[in-house]
PDB file of C-alpha atoms in Angstrom:
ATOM      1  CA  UNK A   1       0.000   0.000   0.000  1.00  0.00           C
ATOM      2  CA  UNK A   2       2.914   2.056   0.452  1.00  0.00           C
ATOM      3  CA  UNK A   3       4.443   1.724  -3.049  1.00  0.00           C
ATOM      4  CA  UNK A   4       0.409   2.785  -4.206  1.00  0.00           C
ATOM      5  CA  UNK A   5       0.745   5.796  -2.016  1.00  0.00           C
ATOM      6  CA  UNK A   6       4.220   6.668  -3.403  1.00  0.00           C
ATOM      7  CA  UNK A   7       3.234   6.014  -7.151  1.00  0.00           C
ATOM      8  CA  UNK A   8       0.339   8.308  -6.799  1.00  0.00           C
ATOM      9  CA  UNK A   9       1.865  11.157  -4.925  1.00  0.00           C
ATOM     10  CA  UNK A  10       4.629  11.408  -7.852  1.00  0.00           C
ATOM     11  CA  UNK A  11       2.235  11.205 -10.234  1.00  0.00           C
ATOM     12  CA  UNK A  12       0.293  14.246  -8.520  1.00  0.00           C
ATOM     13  CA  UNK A  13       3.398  16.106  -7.846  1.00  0.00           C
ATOM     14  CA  UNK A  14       3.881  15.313 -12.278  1.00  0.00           C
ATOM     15  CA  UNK A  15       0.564  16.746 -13.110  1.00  0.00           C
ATOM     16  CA  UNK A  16       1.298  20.052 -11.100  1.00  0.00           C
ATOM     17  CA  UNK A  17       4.759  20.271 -12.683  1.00  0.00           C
ATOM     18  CA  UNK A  18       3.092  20.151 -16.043  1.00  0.00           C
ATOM     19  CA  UNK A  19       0.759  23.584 -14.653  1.00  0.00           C
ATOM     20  CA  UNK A  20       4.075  24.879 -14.768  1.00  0.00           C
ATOM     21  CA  UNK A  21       6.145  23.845 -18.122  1.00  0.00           C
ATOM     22  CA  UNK A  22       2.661  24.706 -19.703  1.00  0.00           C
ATOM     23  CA  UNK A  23       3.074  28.079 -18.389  1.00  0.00           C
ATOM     24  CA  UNK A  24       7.133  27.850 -19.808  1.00  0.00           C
ATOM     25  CA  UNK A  25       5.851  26.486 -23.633  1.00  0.00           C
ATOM     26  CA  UNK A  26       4.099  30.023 -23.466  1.00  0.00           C
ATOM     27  CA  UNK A  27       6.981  32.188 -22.386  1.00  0.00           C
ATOM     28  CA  UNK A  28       9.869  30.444 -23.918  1.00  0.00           C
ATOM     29  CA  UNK A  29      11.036  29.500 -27.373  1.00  0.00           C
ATOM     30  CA  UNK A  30      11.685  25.973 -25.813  1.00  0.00           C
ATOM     31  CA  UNK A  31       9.115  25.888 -23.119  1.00  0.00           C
ATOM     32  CA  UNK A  32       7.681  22.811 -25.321  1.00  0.00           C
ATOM     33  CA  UNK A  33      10.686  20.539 -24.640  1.00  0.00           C
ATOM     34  CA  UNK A  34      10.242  20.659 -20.935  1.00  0.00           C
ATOM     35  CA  UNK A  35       6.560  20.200 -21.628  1.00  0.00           C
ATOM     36  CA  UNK A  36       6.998  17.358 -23.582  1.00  0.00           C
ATOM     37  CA  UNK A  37       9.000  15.536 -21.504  1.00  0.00           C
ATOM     38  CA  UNK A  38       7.507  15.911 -18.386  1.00  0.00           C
ATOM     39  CA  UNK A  39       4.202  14.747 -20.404  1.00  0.00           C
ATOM     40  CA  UNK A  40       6.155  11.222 -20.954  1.00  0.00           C
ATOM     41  CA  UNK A  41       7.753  10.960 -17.848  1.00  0.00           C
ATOM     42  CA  UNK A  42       3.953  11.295 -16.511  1.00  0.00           C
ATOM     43  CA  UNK A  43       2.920   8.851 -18.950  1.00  0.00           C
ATOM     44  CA  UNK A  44       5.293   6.324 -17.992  1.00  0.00           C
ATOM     45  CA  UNK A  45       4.574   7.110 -14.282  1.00  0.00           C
ATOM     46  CA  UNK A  46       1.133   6.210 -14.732  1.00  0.00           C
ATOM     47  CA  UNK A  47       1.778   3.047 -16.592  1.00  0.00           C
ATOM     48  CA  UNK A  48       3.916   2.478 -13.189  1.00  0.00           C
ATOM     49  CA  UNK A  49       0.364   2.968 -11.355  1.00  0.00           C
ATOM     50  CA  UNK A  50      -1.132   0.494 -12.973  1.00  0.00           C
ATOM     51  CA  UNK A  51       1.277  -2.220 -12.352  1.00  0.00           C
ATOM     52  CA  UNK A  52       1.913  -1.253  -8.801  1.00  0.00           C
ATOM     53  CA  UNK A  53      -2.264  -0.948  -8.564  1.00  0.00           C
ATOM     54  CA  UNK A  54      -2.153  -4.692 -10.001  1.00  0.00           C
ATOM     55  CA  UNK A  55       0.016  -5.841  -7.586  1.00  0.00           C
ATOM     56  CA  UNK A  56      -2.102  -4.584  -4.426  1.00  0.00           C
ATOM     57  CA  UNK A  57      -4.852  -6.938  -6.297  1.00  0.00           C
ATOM     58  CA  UNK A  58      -7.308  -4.060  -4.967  1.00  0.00           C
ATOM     59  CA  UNK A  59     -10.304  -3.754  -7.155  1.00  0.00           C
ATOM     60  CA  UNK A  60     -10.571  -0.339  -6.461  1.00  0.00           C
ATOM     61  CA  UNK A  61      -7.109   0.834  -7.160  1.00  0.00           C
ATOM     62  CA  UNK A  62      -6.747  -1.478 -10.461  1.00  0.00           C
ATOM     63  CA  UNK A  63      -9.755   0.814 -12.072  1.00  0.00           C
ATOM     64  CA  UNK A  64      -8.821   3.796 -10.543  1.00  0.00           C
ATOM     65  CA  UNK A  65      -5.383   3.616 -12.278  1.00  0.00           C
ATOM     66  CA  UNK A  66      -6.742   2.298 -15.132  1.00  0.00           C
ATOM     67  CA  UNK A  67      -9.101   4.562 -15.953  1.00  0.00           C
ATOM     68  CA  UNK A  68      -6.401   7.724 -15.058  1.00  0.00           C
ATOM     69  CA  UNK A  69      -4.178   6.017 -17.763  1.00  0.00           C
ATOM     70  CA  UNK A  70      -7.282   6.182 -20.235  1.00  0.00           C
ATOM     71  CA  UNK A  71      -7.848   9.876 -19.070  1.00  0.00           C
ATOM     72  CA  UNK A  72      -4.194  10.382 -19.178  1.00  0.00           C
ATOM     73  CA  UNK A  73      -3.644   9.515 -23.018  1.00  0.00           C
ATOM     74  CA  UNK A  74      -6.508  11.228 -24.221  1.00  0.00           C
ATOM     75  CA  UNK A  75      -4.444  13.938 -22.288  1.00  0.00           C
ATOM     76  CA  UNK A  76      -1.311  13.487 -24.382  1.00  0.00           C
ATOM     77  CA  UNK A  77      -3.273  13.347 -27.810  1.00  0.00           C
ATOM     78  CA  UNK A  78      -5.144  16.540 -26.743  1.00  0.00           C
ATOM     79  CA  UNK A  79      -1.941  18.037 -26.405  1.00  0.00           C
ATOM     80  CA  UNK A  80      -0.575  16.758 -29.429  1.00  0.00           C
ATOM     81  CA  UNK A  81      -3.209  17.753 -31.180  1.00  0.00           C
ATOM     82  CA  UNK A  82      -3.251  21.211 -30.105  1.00  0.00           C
ATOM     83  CA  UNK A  83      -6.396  21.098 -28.548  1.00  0.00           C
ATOM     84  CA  UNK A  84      -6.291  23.239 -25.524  1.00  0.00           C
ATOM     85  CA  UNK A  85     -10.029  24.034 -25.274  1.00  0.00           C
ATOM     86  CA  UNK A  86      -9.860  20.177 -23.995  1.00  0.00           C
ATOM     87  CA  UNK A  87      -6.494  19.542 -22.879  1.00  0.00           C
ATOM     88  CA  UNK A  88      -6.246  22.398 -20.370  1.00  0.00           C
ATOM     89  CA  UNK A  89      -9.812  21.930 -18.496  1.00  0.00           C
ATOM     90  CA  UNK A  90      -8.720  17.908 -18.491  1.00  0.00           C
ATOM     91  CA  UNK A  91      -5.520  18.607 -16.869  1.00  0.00           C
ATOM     92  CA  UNK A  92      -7.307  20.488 -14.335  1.00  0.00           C
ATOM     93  CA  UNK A  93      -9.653  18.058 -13.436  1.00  0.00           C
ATOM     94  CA  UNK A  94      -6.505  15.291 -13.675  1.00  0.00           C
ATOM     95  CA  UNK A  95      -5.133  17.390 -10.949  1.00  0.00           C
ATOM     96  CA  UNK A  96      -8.073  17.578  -8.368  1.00  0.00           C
ATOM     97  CA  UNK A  97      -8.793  13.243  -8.636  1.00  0.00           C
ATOM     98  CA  UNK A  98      -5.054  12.404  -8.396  1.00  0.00           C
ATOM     99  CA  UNK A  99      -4.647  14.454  -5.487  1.00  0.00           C
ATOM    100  CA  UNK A 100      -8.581  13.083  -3.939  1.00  0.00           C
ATOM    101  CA  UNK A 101      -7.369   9.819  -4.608  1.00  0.00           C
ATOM    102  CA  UNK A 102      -3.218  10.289  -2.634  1.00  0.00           C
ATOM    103  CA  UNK A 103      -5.221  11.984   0.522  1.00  0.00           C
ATOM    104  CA  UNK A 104      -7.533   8.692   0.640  1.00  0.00           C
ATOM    105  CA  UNK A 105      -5.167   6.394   0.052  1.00  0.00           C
ATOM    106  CA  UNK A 106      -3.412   7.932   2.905  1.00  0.00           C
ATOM    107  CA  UNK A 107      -6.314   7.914   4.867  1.00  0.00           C
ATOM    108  CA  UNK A 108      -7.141   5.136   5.106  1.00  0.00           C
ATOM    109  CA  UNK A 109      -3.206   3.730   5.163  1.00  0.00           C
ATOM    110  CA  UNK A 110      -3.435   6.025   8.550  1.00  0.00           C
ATOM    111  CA  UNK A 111      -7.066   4.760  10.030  1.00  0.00           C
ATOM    112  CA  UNK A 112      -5.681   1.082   8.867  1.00  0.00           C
ATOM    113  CA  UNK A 113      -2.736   0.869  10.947  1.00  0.00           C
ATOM    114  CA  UNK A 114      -4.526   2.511  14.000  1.00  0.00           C
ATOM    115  CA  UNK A 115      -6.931  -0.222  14.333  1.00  0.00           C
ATOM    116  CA  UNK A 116      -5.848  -2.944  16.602  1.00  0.00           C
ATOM    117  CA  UNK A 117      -5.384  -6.265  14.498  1.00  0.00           C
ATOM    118  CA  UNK A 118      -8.409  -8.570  15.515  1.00  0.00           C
ATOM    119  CA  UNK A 119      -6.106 -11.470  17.315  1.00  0.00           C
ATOM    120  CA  UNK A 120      -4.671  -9.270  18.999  1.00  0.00           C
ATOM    121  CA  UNK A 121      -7.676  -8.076  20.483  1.00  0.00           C
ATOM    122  CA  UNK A 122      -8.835 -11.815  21.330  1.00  0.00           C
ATOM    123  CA  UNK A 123      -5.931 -12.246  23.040  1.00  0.00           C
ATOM    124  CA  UNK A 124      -6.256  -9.334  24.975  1.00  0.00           C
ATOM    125  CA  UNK A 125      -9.302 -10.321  26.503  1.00  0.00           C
TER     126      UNK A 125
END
C-alpha cells in the first residue's frame, strides 16, 4: 500500500509540474521541450500505477489507475493535437482526482494501521 501511495503522490506532484512547463511552452522559445517531456515521464509514471495498482490486487485501485491512464492519453493526444479548449480543463480536473485519490489512500493507510489487528484483540481479553 505504500508503493500505491508513493506512485500516486509522484504522479500528482507530475501533473502540477506540467501547470508549470505549460506556463514555460508560453513564455519560452523551448518551453515545449520541458513540456513534452515531463508529459512522458507522466505517462510512464502512470503506466507504473497500474502495475503497482495490479500488484495490491485491490479492485478499487486497479480501475482507478486504469481509468487515469485512459484519461491520461486522451491527455497526451489533446496536447498533441493542439487542442487546448480540452487539454487544459482535463488537466485540471486530472489534478483535483489524483490528489482526492493520494489523501484517501493515505487515509485510510493512517485509520488502517490505528486499528488494533483482531487477534490481537482476542488475546487481549
Amino acid at each position: 500500500m505504500r508503493l500505491l501511495a508513493t506512485t500516486v503522490a509522484l504522479q500528482t506532484a507530475l501533473i502540477f509540474v506540467q501547470s508549470i512547463t505549460a506556463g514555460l511552452k508560453m513564455t519560452l522559445p523551448y518551453g515545449h521541450v520541458f513540456h513534452s517531456a515531463g508529459s512522458y515521464t507522466l505517462w510512464v509514471v502512470t503506466v507504473a500505477h497500474v502495475v503497482v495498482a495490479l500488484l495490491t490486487r485491490r479492485a478499487q485501485a486497479i480501475w482507478y489507475a486504469l481509468g487515469f491512464l485512459a484519461l491520461m492519453t486522451a491527455q497526451v493526444y489533446l496536447g498533441v493535437f493542439h487542442l487546448a479548449a480540452l487539454h487544459v480543463p482535463l488537466a485540471a480536473a486530472l489534478l483535483v482526482a489524483s490528489l482526492l485519490y493520494l489523501l484517501r489512500i493515505r487515509s485510510s493507510r493512517h485509520h488502517s494501521s490505528r486499528r488494533p489487528h483482531p487477534q490481537a484483540v482476542a488475546e487481549y481479553r
